[in-house]
XYZ file of C-alpha atoms in Angstrom:
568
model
C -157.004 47.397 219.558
C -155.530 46.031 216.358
C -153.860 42.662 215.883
C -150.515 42.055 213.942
C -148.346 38.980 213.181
C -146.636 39.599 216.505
C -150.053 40.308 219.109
C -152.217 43.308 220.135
C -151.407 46.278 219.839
C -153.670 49.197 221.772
C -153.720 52.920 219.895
C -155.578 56.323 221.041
C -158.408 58.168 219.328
C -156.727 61.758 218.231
C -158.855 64.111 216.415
C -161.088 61.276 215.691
C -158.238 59.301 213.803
C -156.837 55.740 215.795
C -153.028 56.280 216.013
C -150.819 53.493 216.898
C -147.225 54.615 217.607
C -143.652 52.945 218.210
C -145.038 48.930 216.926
C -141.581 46.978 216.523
C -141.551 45.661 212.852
C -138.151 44.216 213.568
C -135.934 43.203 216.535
C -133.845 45.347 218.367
C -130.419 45.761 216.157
C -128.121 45.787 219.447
C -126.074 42.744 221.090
C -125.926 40.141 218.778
C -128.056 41.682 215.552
C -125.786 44.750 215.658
C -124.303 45.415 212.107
C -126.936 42.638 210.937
C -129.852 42.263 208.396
C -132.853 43.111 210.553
C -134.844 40.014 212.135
C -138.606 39.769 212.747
C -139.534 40.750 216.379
C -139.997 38.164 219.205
C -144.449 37.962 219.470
C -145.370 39.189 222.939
C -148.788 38.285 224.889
C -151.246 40.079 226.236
C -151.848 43.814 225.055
C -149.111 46.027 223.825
C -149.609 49.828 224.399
C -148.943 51.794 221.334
C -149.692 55.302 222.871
C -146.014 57.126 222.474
C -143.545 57.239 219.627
C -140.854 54.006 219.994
C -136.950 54.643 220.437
C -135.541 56.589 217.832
C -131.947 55.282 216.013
C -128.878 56.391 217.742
C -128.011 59.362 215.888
C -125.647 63.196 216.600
C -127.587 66.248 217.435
C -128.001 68.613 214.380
C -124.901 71.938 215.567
C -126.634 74.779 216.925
C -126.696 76.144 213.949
C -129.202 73.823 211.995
C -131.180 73.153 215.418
C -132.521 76.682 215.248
C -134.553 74.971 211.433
C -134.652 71.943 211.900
C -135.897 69.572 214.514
C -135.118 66.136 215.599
C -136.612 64.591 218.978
C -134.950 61.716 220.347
C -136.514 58.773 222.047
C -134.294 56.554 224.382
C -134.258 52.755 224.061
C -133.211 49.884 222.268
C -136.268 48.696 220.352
C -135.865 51.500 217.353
C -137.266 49.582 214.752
C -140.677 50.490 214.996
C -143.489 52.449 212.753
C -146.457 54.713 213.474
C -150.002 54.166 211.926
C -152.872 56.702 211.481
C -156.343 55.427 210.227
C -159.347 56.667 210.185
C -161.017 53.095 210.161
C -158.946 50.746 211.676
C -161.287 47.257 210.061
C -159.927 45.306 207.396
C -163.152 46.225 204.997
C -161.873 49.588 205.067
C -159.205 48.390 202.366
C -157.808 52.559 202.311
C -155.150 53.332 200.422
C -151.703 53.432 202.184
C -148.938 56.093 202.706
C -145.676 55.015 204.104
C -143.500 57.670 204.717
C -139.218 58.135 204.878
C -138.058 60.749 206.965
C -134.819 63.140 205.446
C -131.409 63.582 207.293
C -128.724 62.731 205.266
C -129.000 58.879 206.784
C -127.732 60.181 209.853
C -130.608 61.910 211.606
C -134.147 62.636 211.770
C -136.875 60.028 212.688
C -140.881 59.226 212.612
C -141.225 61.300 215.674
C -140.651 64.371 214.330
C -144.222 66.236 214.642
C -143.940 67.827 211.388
C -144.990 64.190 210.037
C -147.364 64.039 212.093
C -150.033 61.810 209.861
C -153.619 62.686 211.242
C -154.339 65.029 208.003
C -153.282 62.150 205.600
C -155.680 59.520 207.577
C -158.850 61.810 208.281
C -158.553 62.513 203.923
C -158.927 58.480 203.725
C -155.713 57.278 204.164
C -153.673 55.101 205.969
C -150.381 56.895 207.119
C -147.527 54.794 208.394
C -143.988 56.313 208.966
C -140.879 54.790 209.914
C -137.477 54.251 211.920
C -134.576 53.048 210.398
C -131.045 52.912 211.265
C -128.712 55.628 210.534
C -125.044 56.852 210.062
C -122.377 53.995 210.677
C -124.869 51.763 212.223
C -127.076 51.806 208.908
C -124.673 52.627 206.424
C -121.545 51.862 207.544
C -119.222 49.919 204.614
C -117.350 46.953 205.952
C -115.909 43.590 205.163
C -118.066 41.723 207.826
C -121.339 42.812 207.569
C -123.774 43.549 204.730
C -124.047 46.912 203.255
C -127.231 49.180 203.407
C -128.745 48.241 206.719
C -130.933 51.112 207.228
C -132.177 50.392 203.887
C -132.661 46.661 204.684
C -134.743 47.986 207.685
C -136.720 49.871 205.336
C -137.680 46.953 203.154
C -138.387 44.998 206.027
C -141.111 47.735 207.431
C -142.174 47.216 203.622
C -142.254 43.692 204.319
C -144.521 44.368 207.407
C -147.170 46.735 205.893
C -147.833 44.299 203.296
C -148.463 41.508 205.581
C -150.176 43.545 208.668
C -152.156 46.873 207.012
C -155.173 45.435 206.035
C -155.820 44.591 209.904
C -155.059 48.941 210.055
C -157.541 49.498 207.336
C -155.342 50.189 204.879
C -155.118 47.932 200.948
C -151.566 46.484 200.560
C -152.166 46.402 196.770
C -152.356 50.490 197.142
C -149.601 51.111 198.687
C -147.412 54.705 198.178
C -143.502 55.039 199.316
C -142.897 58.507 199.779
C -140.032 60.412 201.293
C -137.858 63.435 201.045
C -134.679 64.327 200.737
C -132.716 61.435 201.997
C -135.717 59.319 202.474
C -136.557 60.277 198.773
C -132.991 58.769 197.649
C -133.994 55.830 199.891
C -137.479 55.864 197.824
C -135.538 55.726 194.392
C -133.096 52.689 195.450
C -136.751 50.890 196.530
C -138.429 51.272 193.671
C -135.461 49.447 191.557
C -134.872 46.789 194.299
C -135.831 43.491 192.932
C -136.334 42.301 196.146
C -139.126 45.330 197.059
C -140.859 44.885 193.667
C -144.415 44.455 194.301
C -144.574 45.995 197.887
C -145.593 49.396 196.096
C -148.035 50.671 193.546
C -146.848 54.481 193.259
C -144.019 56.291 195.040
C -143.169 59.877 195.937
C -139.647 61.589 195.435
C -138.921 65.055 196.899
C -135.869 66.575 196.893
C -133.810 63.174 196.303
C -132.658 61.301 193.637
C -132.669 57.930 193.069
C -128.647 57.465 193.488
C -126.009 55.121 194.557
C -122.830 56.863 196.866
C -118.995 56.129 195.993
C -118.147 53.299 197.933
C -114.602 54.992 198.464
C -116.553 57.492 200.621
C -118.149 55.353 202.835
C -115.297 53.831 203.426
C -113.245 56.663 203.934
C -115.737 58.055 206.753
C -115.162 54.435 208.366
C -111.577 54.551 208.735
C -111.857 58.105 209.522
C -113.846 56.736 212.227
C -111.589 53.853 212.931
C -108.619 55.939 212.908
C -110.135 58.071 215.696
C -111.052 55.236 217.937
C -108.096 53.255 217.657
C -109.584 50.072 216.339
C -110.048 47.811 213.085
C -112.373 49.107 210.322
C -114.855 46.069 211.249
C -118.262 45.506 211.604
C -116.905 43.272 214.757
C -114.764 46.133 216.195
C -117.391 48.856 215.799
C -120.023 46.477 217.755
C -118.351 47.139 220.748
C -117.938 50.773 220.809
C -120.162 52.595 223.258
C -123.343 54.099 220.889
C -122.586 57.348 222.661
C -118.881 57.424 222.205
C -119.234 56.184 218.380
C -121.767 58.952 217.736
C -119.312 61.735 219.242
C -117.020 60.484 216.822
C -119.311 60.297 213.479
C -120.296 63.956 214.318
C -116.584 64.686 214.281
C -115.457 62.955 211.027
C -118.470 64.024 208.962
C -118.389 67.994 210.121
C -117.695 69.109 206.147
C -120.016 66.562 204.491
C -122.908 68.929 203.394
C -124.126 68.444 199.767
C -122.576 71.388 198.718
C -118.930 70.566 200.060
C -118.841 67.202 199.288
C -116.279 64.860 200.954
C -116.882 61.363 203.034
C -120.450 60.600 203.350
C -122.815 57.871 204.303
C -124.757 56.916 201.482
C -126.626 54.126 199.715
C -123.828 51.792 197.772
C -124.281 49.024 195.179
C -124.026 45.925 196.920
C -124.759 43.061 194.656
C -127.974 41.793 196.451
C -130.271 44.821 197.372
C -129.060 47.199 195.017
C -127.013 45.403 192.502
C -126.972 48.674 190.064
C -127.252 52.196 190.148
C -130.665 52.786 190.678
C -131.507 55.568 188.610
C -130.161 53.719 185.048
C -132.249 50.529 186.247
C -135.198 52.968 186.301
C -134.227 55.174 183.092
C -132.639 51.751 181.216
C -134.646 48.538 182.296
C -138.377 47.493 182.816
C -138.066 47.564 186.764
C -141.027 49.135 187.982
C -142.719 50.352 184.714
C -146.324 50.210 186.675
C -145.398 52.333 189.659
C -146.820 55.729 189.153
C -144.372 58.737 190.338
C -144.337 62.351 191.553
C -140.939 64.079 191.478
C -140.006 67.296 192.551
C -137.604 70.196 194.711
C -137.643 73.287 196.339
C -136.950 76.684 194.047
C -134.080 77.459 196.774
C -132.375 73.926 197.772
C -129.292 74.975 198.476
C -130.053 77.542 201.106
C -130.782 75.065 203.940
C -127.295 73.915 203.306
C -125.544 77.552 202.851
C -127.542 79.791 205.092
C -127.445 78.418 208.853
C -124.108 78.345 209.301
C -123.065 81.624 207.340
C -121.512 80.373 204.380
C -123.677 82.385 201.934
C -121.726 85.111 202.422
C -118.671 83.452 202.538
C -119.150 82.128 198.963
C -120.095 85.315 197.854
C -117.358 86.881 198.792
C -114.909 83.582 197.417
C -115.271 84.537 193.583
C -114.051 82.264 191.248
C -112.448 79.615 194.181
C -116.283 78.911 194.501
C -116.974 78.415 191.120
C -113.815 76.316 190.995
C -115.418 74.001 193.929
C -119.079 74.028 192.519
C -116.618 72.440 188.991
C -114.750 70.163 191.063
C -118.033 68.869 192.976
C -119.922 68.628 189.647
C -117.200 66.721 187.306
C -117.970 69.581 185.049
C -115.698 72.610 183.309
C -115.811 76.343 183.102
C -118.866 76.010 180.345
C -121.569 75.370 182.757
C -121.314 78.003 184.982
C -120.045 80.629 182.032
C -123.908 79.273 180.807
C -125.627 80.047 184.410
C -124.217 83.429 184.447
C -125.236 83.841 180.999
C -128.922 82.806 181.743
C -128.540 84.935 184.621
C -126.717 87.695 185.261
C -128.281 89.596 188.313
C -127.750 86.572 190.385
C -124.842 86.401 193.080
C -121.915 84.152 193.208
C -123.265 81.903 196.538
C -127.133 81.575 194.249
C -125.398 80.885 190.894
C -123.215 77.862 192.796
C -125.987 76.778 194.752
C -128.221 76.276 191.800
C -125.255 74.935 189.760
C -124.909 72.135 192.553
C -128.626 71.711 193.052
C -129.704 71.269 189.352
C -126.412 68.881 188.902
C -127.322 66.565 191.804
C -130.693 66.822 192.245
C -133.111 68.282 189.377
C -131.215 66.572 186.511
C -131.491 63.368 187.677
C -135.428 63.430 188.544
C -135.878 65.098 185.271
C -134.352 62.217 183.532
C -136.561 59.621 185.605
C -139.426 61.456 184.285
C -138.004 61.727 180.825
C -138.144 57.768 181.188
C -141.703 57.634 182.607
C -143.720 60.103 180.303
C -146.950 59.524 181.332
C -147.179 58.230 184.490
C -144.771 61.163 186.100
C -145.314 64.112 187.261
C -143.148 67.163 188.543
C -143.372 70.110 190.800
C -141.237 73.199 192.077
C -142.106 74.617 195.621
C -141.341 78.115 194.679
C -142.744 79.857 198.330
C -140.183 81.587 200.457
C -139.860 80.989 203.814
C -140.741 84.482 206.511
C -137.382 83.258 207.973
C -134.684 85.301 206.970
C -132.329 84.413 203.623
C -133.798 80.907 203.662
C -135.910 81.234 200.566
C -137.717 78.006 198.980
C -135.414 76.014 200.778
C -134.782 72.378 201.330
C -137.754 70.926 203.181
C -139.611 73.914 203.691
C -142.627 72.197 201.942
C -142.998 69.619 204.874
C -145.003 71.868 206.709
C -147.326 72.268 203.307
C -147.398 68.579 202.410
C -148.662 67.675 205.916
C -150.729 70.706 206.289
C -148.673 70.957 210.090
C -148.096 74.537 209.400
C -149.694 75.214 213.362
C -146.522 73.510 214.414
C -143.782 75.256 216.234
C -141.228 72.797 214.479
C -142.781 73.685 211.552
C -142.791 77.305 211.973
C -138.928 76.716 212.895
C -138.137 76.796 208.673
C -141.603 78.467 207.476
C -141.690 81.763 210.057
C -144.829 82.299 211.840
C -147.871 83.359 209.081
C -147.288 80.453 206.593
C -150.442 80.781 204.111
C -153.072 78.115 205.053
C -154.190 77.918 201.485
C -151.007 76.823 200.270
C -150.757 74.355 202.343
C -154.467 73.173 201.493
C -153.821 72.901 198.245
C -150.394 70.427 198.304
C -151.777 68.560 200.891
C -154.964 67.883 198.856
C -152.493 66.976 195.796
C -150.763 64.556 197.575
C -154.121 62.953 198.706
C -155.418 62.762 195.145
C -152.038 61.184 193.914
C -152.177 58.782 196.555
C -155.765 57.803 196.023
C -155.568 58.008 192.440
C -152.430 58.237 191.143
C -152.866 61.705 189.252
C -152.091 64.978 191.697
C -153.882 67.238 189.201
C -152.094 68.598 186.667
C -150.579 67.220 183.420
C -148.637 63.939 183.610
C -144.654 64.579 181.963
C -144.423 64.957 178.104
C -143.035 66.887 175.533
C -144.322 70.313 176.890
C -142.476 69.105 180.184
C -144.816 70.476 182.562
C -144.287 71.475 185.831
C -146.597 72.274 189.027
C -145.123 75.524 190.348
C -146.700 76.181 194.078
C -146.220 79.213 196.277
C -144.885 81.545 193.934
C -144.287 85.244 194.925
C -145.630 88.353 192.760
C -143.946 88.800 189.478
C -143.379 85.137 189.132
C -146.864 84.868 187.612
C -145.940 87.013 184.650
C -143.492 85.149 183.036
C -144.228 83.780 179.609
C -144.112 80.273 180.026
C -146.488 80.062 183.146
C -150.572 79.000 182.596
C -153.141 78.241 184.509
C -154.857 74.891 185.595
C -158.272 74.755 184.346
C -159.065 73.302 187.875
C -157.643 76.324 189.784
C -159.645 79.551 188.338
C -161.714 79.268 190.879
C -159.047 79.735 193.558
C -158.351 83.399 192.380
C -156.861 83.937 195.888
C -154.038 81.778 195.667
C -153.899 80.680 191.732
C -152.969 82.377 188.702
C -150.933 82.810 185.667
C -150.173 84.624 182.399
C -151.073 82.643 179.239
C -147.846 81.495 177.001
C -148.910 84.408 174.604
C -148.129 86.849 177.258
C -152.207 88.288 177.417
C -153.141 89.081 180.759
C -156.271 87.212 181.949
C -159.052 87.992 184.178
C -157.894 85.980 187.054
C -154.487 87.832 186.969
C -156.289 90.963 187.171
C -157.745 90.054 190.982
C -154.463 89.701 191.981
C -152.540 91.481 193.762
C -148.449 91.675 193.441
C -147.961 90.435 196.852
C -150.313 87.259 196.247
C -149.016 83.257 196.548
C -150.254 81.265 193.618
C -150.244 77.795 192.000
C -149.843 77.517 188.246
C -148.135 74.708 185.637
C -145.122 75.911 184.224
C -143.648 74.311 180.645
C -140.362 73.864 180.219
C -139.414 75.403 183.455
C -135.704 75.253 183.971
C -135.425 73.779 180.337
C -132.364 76.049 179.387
C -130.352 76.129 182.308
C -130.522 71.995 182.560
C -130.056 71.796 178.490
C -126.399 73.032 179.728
C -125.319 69.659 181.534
C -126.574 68.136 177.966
C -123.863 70.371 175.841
C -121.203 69.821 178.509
C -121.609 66.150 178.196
C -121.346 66.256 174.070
C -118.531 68.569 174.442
C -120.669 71.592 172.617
C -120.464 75.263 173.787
C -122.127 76.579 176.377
C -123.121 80.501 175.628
C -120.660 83.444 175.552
C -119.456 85.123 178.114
C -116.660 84.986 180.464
C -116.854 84.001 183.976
C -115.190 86.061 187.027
C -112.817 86.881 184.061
C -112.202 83.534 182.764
C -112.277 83.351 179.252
C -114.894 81.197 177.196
C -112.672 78.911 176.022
C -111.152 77.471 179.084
C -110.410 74.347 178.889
C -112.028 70.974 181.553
C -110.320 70.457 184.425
C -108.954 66.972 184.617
C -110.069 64.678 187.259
C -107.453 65.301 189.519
C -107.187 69.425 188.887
C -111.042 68.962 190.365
C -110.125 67.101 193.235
C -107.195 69.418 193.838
C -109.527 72.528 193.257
C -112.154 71.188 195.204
C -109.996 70.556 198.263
C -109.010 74.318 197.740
C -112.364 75.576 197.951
C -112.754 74.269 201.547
C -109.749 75.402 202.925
C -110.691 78.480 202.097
C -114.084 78.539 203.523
C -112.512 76.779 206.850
C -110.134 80.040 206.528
C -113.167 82.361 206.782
C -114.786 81.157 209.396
C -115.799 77.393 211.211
C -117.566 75.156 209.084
C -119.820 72.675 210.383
C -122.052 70.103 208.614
C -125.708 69.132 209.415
């Protein structure tokens, strides 16, 4: 039994770890706190039982087809702002270092109970593990005149709020604290970490797959009146409050179907507000002093964009679209016909659907986290998860490392991206570099600098040949899973006990140096290198703002054309 600043709460021993699940650090945001800034819960007597996972946010069901990856357990109730805590100690000498984690979903699903996140590895290595609910979709980042902006990130700040006041009673040192997240809890992470009003609540942070990044109001706004248009009522935060949760999640499902990374078009999203966020996040890291002490570890998956192309068939769709899918990936990217004429350039083997995907992906993802770590030489440091999933076409896809990072690879839901067989010492070693980073703020390779080093885990075969690939001195020991050709090309002992077939970890320099240098020439209006694209010649001129828009647009008619089109 553990006290907080609202009474006792009673855990269970698992594993030999004490795990507390579903404590309320906020009131239930229904009735009257609907649409509202979350409030500190109401103190109960007596002994709360902490023994299941609280409510989960009112949130849609991922379509069939993403339920078959990806899973999302949902928990009944009102009182969904609540957190988890694994410790291994649970006395306030312990003073552990702390690990609070946001779950992915594009702000409109997912949630702490997902077993994938299950903490129990994090706490029996020493640390404190503490993951969260937060409100989602329309209820947590819905845009409207009457009610603040950013909810479900308010909620996050507040669980911030409550692990710095209640974690030493859990063990854990609220002067070592860690925000970590992926994907959308990643771009969560990022807004966080520039929020004046979180600064000091955090000594490093973790960013996978997510940028720190502001949405266009105009889209949030858009997927409200969609929503308002469908329900017959005012776009207000007073209207919305009395729509049935059911009946209003029916109806975000419907107006968000196309809003996948790839196809753009309304979205919920973090928006500059003037209070929690009053500027883009990513220039207040890149530009201003904001969190110059916070220690970081950026990264993505070798294969992003096949989460988002690959369940419901639209790989082969956009292989078989030609140059209206290179005119979409343009429109989506505010770019011309120089940066994909460069990707196809760089590579010519690869297919339309990979070439777009990785066009998108390095655009809205890897560019901006290699420009936060461009700003924090240093204290930074990057990684690619490079392993393919046993699951067919999926690749090194978006949040296939979960399973690694957790070291829940025995899980079915894990098992659900990874295949059955995932290799054990993979996920040994990224779960033991998360530890370290956590507990020491290095993960153990080379901090960002010049060389621009990268961690590269889980790559297959051949991958270990290539030039620009060495070895961590730490890992020539692990001749089962590590290994790498020096820059020089010489092949090394280590390489020699490996076979072709064999995962490895290595640091790669300048790893997708050339292909990101081609955003850089776009923007200064140089040339990109020869050659023409799907026929186009090289000197094509940019598309104008609204030619993108209108090409854009085209792009997903035609894919609606082909076949049904349904978004996570």
């Amino acid at each position: 039994m553990v006290r907080t600043p609202c009474g006792v709460v009673r855990g269970r021993h698992e594993h030999g770890i004490a795990v507390f699940r579903g404590i309320p650090y906020a009131a239930p945001p229904f009735g009257p706190l609907r649409f509202r800034p979350p409030v500190r819960p109401e103190p109960w007597d007596g002994v709360r039982d902490a023994g299941t996972f609280g409510p989960t946010p009112p949130k849609p069901s991922y379509s069939v087809a993403f339920a078959r990856y990806l899973s999302d357990p949902v928990v009944p109730g009102d009182d969904c702002l609540n957190l988890n805590v694994w410790t291994r100690d649970p006395t306030p000498s312990a003073r552990l270092p702390v690990l609070v984690w946001l779950h992915g979903g594009a702000l409109t699903r997912g949630s702490s109970a997902v077993p994938v996140y299950d903490g129990w590895k994090f706490a029996r290595d020493g640390i404190v593990f503490v993951s969260i609910n937060y409100r989602l979709g329309v209820e947590g980042y819905g845009l409207f005149p009457d009610a603040p902006a950013n909810l479900g990130l308010r909620d996050q700040l507040a669980a911030l709020e409550w692990v710095h006041r209640a974690i030493e009673a859990f063990g854990g040192d609220p002067d070592r604290v860690t925000l970590a997240g992926q994907s959308a809890g990643a771009i969560s992470v990022g807004a966080l970490i520039a929020a004046p009003k979180a600064q000091g609540l955090f000594r490093r942070a973790v960013l996978q797959s997510g940028p720190p990044e502001v949405g266009e109001r105009d889209k949030v706004r858009r997927m409200v009146r969609r929503m308002a248009n469908r329900l017959k009522i005012p776009a207000t935060a007073e209207a919305f409050a009395g729509v049935d949760r059911d009946l209003l999640l029916r109806v975000q499902a419907e107006a968000g179907r196309l809003s996948s990374p790839v196809l753009g078009g309304p979205a919920f999203g973090i928006v500059i507000d003037g209070d929690l966020v009053p500027r883009d996040p990513l220039q207040a890291l890149v530009d201003g002093d904001v969190a110059r002490g916070v220690e970081l570890l950026l990264g993505w998956t070798r294969d992003e964009y096949r989460l988002w192309l690959v369940p419901g068939g639209l790989l082969e769709r956009v292989d078989r679209m030609g140059p209206v899918a290179f005119a979409g990936a343009m429109a989506r990217c505010h770019c011309g016909h120089e940066v994909p004429r460069g990707y196809r350039a760089l590579h010519p083997e690869a297919g339309t659907a990979e070439t777009v995907g990785q066009i998108v992906t390095d655009k809205l993802l890897r560019l901006p986290l290699r420009q936060l770590a461009e700003a924090r030489p240093g204290t930074s440091y990057v990684y690619e998860f490079a392993w393919p999933s046993l699951r067919p076409g999926l690749g090194a896809c978006h949040a296939l490392e979960l399973g690694f990072v957790f070291d829940t690879g025995e899980t079915p839901e894990s098992a659900k991206l990874a295949g059955d067989g995932a290799p054990q010492a993979l996920a040994d070693t990224m779960h033991e570099a998360w530890t370290r980073f956590v507990t020491t703020g290095s993960p153990g390779w080379e901090a960002w600098g010049m060389s621009h080093p990268v961690r590269v885990f889980g790559e297959v075969g051949e991958g270990r040949h290539r030039r620009d690939a060495v070895p961590h001195e730490a890992d020539r020991g692990k001749a089962a899973l590590n290994g790498a050709v020096p820059a020089d090309g010489r092949r090394t002992e280590l390489d020699d006990m490996l076979d072709p077939g064999d995962r490895m970890v290595y640091t790669a320099y300048g790893l997708r140096d050339r292909e990101l240098a081609l955003w850089t020439t776009a923007e200064a209006g140089g040339v990109a290198p020869d050659g023409p694209v799907d026929g186009k010649p090289a000197r094509d001129p940019l598309l104008s703002s609204a030619a993108r828009r209108a090409e854009l647009r085209s792009a997903v008619r035609r894919l609606r054309r082909t076949g049904r089109v349904r978004g996570r």
